[in-house]
CSV table of C-alpha atoms in Angstrom, one decimal:
chain,number,residue,atom,x,y,z
C,846,MET,CA,92.0,66.6,110.2
C,847,SER,CA,93.2,65.3,106.8
C,848,ARG,CA,93.6,67.6,103.8
C,849,ARG,CA,90.7,65.9,102.0
C,850,SER,CA,88.2,66.4,104.9
C,851,GLY,CA,89.4,70.0,105.3
C,852,ILE,CA,88.6,70.8,101.7
C,853,LEU,CA,85.1,69.2,102.1
C,854,GLU,CA,84.3,71.1,105.1
C,855,PHE,CA,85.4,74.3,103.4
C,856,ALA,CA,83.1,73.5,100.3
C,857,VAL,CA,80.1,72.5,102.5
C,858,LEU,CA,80.4,75.8,104.6
C,859,GLY,CA,80.7,77.7,101.3
C,860,LEU,CA,77.6,76.2,99.7
C,861,LEU,CA,75.5,76.6,102.9
C,862,ARG,CA,76.5,80.2,103.0
C,863,GLU,CA,74.4,80.7,99.8
C,864,SER,CA,71.4,78.9,101.2
C,865,PRO,CA,70.3,76.1,103.6
C,866,MET,CA,70.2,72.7,101.9
C,867,HIS,CA,69.6,69.1,102.9
C,868,GLY,CA,72.1,66.4,102.4
C,869,TYR,CA,71.0,65.3,98.9
C,870,GLU,CA,71.1,68.9,97.6
C,871,LEU,CA,74.6,69.4,99.1
C,872,ARG,CA,75.8,66.2,97.6
C,873,LYS,CA,74.5,67.1,94.2
C,874,ARG,CA,76.0,70.7,94.3
C,875,LEU,CA,79.3,69.3,95.3
C,876,ASN,CA,79.2,66.8,92.5
C,877,THR,CA,78.1,69.1,89.7
C,878,SER,CA,79.6,72.4,90.8
C,879,LEU,CA,82.9,71.4,92.2
C,880,GLY,CA,84.9,69.1,90.1
C,881,VAL,CA,87.2,68.0,93.0
C,882,PHE,CA,84.1,66.2,94.4
C,883,ARG,CA,83.1,64.2,91.4
C,884,ALA,CA,83.3,60.9,93.3
C,885,PHE,CA,82.3,60.8,96.9
C,886,SER,CA,79.6,59.2,99.0
C,887,TYR,CA,77.1,60.0,101.6
C,888,GLY,CA,79.4,58.1,103.9
C,889,THR,CA,81.8,60.8,103.5
C,890,LEU,CA,79.5,63.7,103.6
C,891,TYR,CA,77.4,63.0,106.7
C,892,PRO,CA,80.4,62.5,109.1
C,893,CYS,CA,81.6,66.0,107.8
C,894,LEU,CA,78.0,67.5,108.5
C,895,LYS,CA,78.0,66.0,111.9
C,896,THR,CA,81.5,67.4,112.7
C,897,LEU,CA,80.4,70.9,111.5
C,898,VAL,CA,77.2,70.7,113.7
C,899,ALA,CA,79.2,69.6,116.7
C,900,ASN,CA,81.6,72.6,116.3
C,901,GLY,CA,78.6,74.9,116.1
C,902,TRP,CA,79.1,76.0,112.6
C,903,LEU,CA,75.9,74.4,111.4
C,904,ILE,CA,72.5,73.6,112.7
C,905,GLU,CA,70.0,70.9,111.8
C,906,GLU,CA,66.4,71.9,111.1
C,907,SER,CA,63.5,70.0,109.9
C,908,GLY,CA,62.8,70.6,106.2
C,909,ASN,CA,59.4,69.2,106.1
C,910,THR,CA,56.0,71.1,106.0
C,911,PRO,CA,53.8,70.5,109.2
C,912,GLU,CA,51.6,68.1,107.0
C,913,ASP,CA,54.7,66.2,106.0
C,914,ALA,CA,55.9,65.9,109.6
C,915,LEU,CA,52.5,64.3,110.5
C,916,ALA,CA,52.5,61.9,107.7
C,917,ALA,CA,56.1,60.9,107.8
C,918,PRO,CA,55.9,58.6,111.0
C,919,LEU,CA,52.8,57.0,109.4
C,920,ALA,CA,54.5,56.3,106.1
C,921,GLY,CA,57.7,55.2,107.8
C,922,ARG,CA,59.6,58.0,106.1
C,923,ARG,CA,62.5,59.8,107.9
C,924,ALA,CA,62.0,63.6,108.1
C,925,LYS,CA,64.4,65.6,105.9
C,926,ILE,CA,67.1,67.4,107.7
C,927,VAL,CA,68.1,70.8,106.4
C,928,TYR,CA,71.5,72.2,107.3
C,929,ARG,CA,71.8,76.0,108.0
C,930,LEU,CA,75.0,77.9,108.5
C,931,THR,CA,75.2,79.7,111.9
C,932,ALA,CA,76.8,83.0,112.5
C,933,GLU,CA,79.9,81.4,113.9
C,934,GLY,CA,79.9,79.1,110.8
C,935,LYS,CA,79.9,82.2,108.6
C,936,GLU,CA,82.6,83.7,110.5
C,937,HIS,CA,84.7,80.6,110.3
C,938,PHE,CA,84.2,80.3,106.7
C,939,GLU,CA,85.3,84.0,106.1
C,940,GLU,CA,88.5,83.2,108.1
C,941,LEU,CA,89.1,80.1,105.8
C,942,LEU,CA,88.6,82.4,102.7
C,943,SER,CA,91.2,84.8,103.9
C,944,GLN,CA,93.9,82.1,104.2
C,945,THR,CA,96.5,82.0,101.4
C,946,GLY,CA,98.9,79.4,102.7
C,947,PRO,CA,100.6,76.7,100.6
C,948,ASP,CA,97.5,74.5,100.8
C,949,ALA,CA,95.6,76.9,98.8
C,950,TYR,CA,97.8,76.3,95.8
C,951,GLU,CA,97.5,72.6,95.7
C,952,ASP,CA,95.4,70.9,93.0
C,953,GLU,CA,92.4,69.8,95.0
C,954,HIS,CA,92.3,72.8,97.3
C,955,PHE,CA,92.9,75.3,94.6
C,956,ALA,CA,89.8,74.0,92.8
C,957,ALA,CA,87.6,74.5,95.8
C,958,ARG,CA,89.0,77.9,96.5
C,959,PHE,CA,88.6,79.0,93.0
C,960,ALA,CA,84.9,78.0,93.0
C,961,PHE,CA,84.2,80.5,95.8
C,962,PHE,CA,86.4,83.3,94.4
C,963,GLY,CA,83.2,85.3,94.0
C,964,GLN,CA,83.0,85.5,97.8
C,965,THR,CA,86.8,86.2,98.1
C,966,SER,CA,88.4,89.6,98.3
C,967,ARG,CA,90.6,90.6,95.4
C,968,ASP,CA,93.8,90.9,97.3
C,969,VAL,CA,93.3,87.2,98.6
C,970,ARG,CA,92.4,86.1,95.1
C,971,MET,CA,95.7,87.6,93.8
C,972,ARG,CA,97.8,85.9,96.4
C,973,VAL,CA,96.2,82.6,95.7
C,974,LEU,CA,96.4,82.9,91.9
C,975,GLU,CA,100.1,84.0,92.2
C,976,GLY,CA,100.9,81.3,94.5
C,977,ARG,CA,99.2,78.7,92.2
C,978,ARG,CA,101.1,79.9,89.2
C,979,SER,CA,104.5,79.9,91.0
C,980,ARG,CA,103.7,76.3,92.3
C,981,LEU,CA,103.0,75.2,88.7
C,982,GLU,CA,106.0,77.1,87.1
C,983,GLU,CA,108.2,75.0,89.7
C,984,ARG,CA,106.4,71.8,88.7
C,985,LEU,CA,107.0,72.7,84.9
C,986,GLU,CA,110.6,73.2,85.5
C,987,LYS,CA,111.0,69.8,87.1
C,988,MET,CA,109.1,68.1,84.4
C,989,ARG,CA,111.2,69.7,81.7
C,990,ALA,CA,114.4,68.7,83.6
C,991,SER,CA,113.2,65.2,84.2
C,992,LEU,CA,112.3,64.9,80.4
C,993,ALA,CA,115.7,66.1,79.3
C,994,ARG,CA,117.4,63.5,81.5
C,995,THR,CA,115.2,60.5,80.4
C,996,ARG,CA,114.2,61.3,76.8
C,997,GLU,CA,116.6,58.9,75.1
C,998,ARG,CA,115.3,56.0,77.4
C,999,LEU,CA,111.6,56.6,76.8
C,1000,ASP,CA,109.5,54.9,74.1
C,1001,ASP,CA,107.3,57.0,71.8
C,1002,TYR,CA,104.2,56.5,73.8
C,1003,THR,CA,105.7,57.3,77.2
C,1004,LEU,CA,107.4,60.3,75.8
C,1005,GLU,CA,104.1,61.4,74.3
C,1006,LEU,CA,102.5,61.1,77.7
C,1007,GLN,CA,105.1,63.2,79.3
C,1008,ARG,CA,104.6,65.9,76.7
C,1009,HIS,CA,100.9,65.9,77.3
C,1010,GLY,CA,101.4,66.5,81.0
C,1011,MET,CA,103.7,69.4,80.3
C,1012,GLU,CA,101.1,70.9,77.9
C,1013,SER,CA,98.5,70.7,80.5
C,1014,VAL,CA,100.6,72.5,83.0
C,1015,GLU,CA,101.6,75.1,80.4
C,1016,ARG,CA,98.0,75.6,79.5
C,1017,GLU,CA,97.0,76.3,83.1
C,1018,VAL,CA,99.9,78.6,83.6
C,1019,ARG,CA,98.7,80.7,80.6
C,1020,TRP,CA,95.1,80.6,82.1
C,1021,LEU,CA,96.5,81.9,85.4
C,1022,ASN,CA,98.4,84.7,83.7
C,1023,GLU,CA,95.3,85.8,82.1
C,1024,LEU,CA,93.3,85.8,85.4
C,1025,ILE,CA,96.1,87.6,87.1
C,1026,GLU,CA,96.1,90.3,84.6
C,1027,SER,CA,92.5,90.8,84.6
C,1028,GLU,CA,92.5,91.1,88.4
C,1029,ARG,CA,95.3,93.7,88.1
C,1030,ALA,CA,93.4,95.6,85.4
C,1031,GLY,CA,90.2,95.6,87.4
C,1032,ARG,CA,92.1,97.0,90.6
C,1033,ASP,CA,93.8,99.8,88.5
C,1034,VAL,CA,90.7,100.8,86.5
C,1035,LYS,CA,88.8,101.0,89.9
C,1036,GLY,CA,91.4,103.2,91.4
C,1037,SER,CA,91.7,105.5,88.3
C,1038,ALA,CA,87.8,105.8,88.4
C,1039,THR,CA,87.9,106.7,92.1
C,1040,GLU,CA,90.5,109.3,91.4
C,1041,ASP,CA,88.8,110.8,88.5
C,1042,THR,CA,85.5,111.1,90.5
C,1043,SER,CA,87.3,112.9,93.3
C,1044,ARG,CA,88.4,115.8,91.0
C,1045,GLY,CA,84.8,117.0,91.0
C,1046,ALA,CA,82.1,117.6,88.4
C,1047,SER,CA,83.7,120.7,87.0
C,1048,ASP,CA,86.3,118.3,85.3
C,1049,GLY,CA,83.5,116.7,83.3
C,1050,PRO,CA,82.1,113.2,83.6
C,1051,ALA,CA,84.3,110.3,84.7
C,1052,PRO,CA,85.3,108.0,81.8
C,1053,GLN,CA,83.3,104.7,81.6
C,1054,HIS,CA,85.2,101.5,82.0
C,1055,SER,CA,84.5,97.9,81.2
C,1056,THR,CA,85.3,96.3,84.6
C,1057,SER,CA,83.5,94.3,87.3
C,1058,GLY,CA,85.1,96.3,90.1
C,1059,GLU,CA,85.6,94.6,93.4
C,1060,THR,CA,84.7,91.2,92.1
C,1061,GLY,CA,87.3,91.3,89.3
C,1062,GLY,CA,86.7,90.1,85.9
C,1063,LEU,CA,87.4,86.8,84.2
C,1064,PRO,CA,89.3,87.1,80.9
C,1065,ARG,CA,87.4,86.5,77.6
C,1066,HIS,CA,88.6,83.4,75.8
C,1067,ARG,CA,88.5,82.9,72.1
C,1068,ASP,CA,87.6,79.2,72.6
C,1069,ASP,CA,86.6,76.9,75.3
C,1070,SER,CA,90.1,75.7,76.2
C,1071,ARG,CA,90.1,77.1,79.7
C,1072,PRO,CA,91.5,74.3,81.9
C,1073,ASP,CA,89.6,72.8,84.8
C,1074,PRO,CA,91.5,73.7,87.9
C,1075,SER,CA,90.9,70.1,89.2
C,1076,ASP,CA,92.2,68.5,86.0
C,1077,ASP,CA,94.1,65.4,87.1
C,1078,THR,CA,96.7,65.8,84.4
C,1079,THR,CA,98.3,68.7,86.4
C,1080,THR,CA,99.1,66.4,89.3
């Protein structure tokens, strides 16, 4: 399986975990919700769906009402097929969510993983975020070293392009730092709240914390400069 097809299968399973959909709905969600799939065709999606069905992770169901089913043959229309996640498919997706190997840090796969962070446990989110940050810090170091070696040979426009690429990576590293700190704060506050509660009512009410608990919390931004994880400028 290619890396690209693996990412697509992961995203399809994740979307169908939310609710059953037919192919058009899936393609629309992939295009609008996940930037990594901005440009792909039905010719890519349907072989993926067929593979997932063959593996027992999806089932195909008729999405038409009984009236539509009777009218479709007369009108020459094909019946809509709705894809539903099976119990085995849900189990497989949860297994994929728990993986934190190097592929999870790469540009395209990270964007898809991040889109499903709401369904991911905090410890896995932390490992993926820290792995992504480490990968980008390594990339940034190489970019700076390369620029230092070639600066004198570059014209102004090429030099500006190199700087733009570095700034994009630096911006994503800052964003990741904020996310990681928010995840850590959420975990620490949750632990403190649990400890305070265990002391008993005689110690007074537990302090009120502004946190989203197990689902973590995204940092507040003073502007809308949060980078798109699938930004091509970070490649």
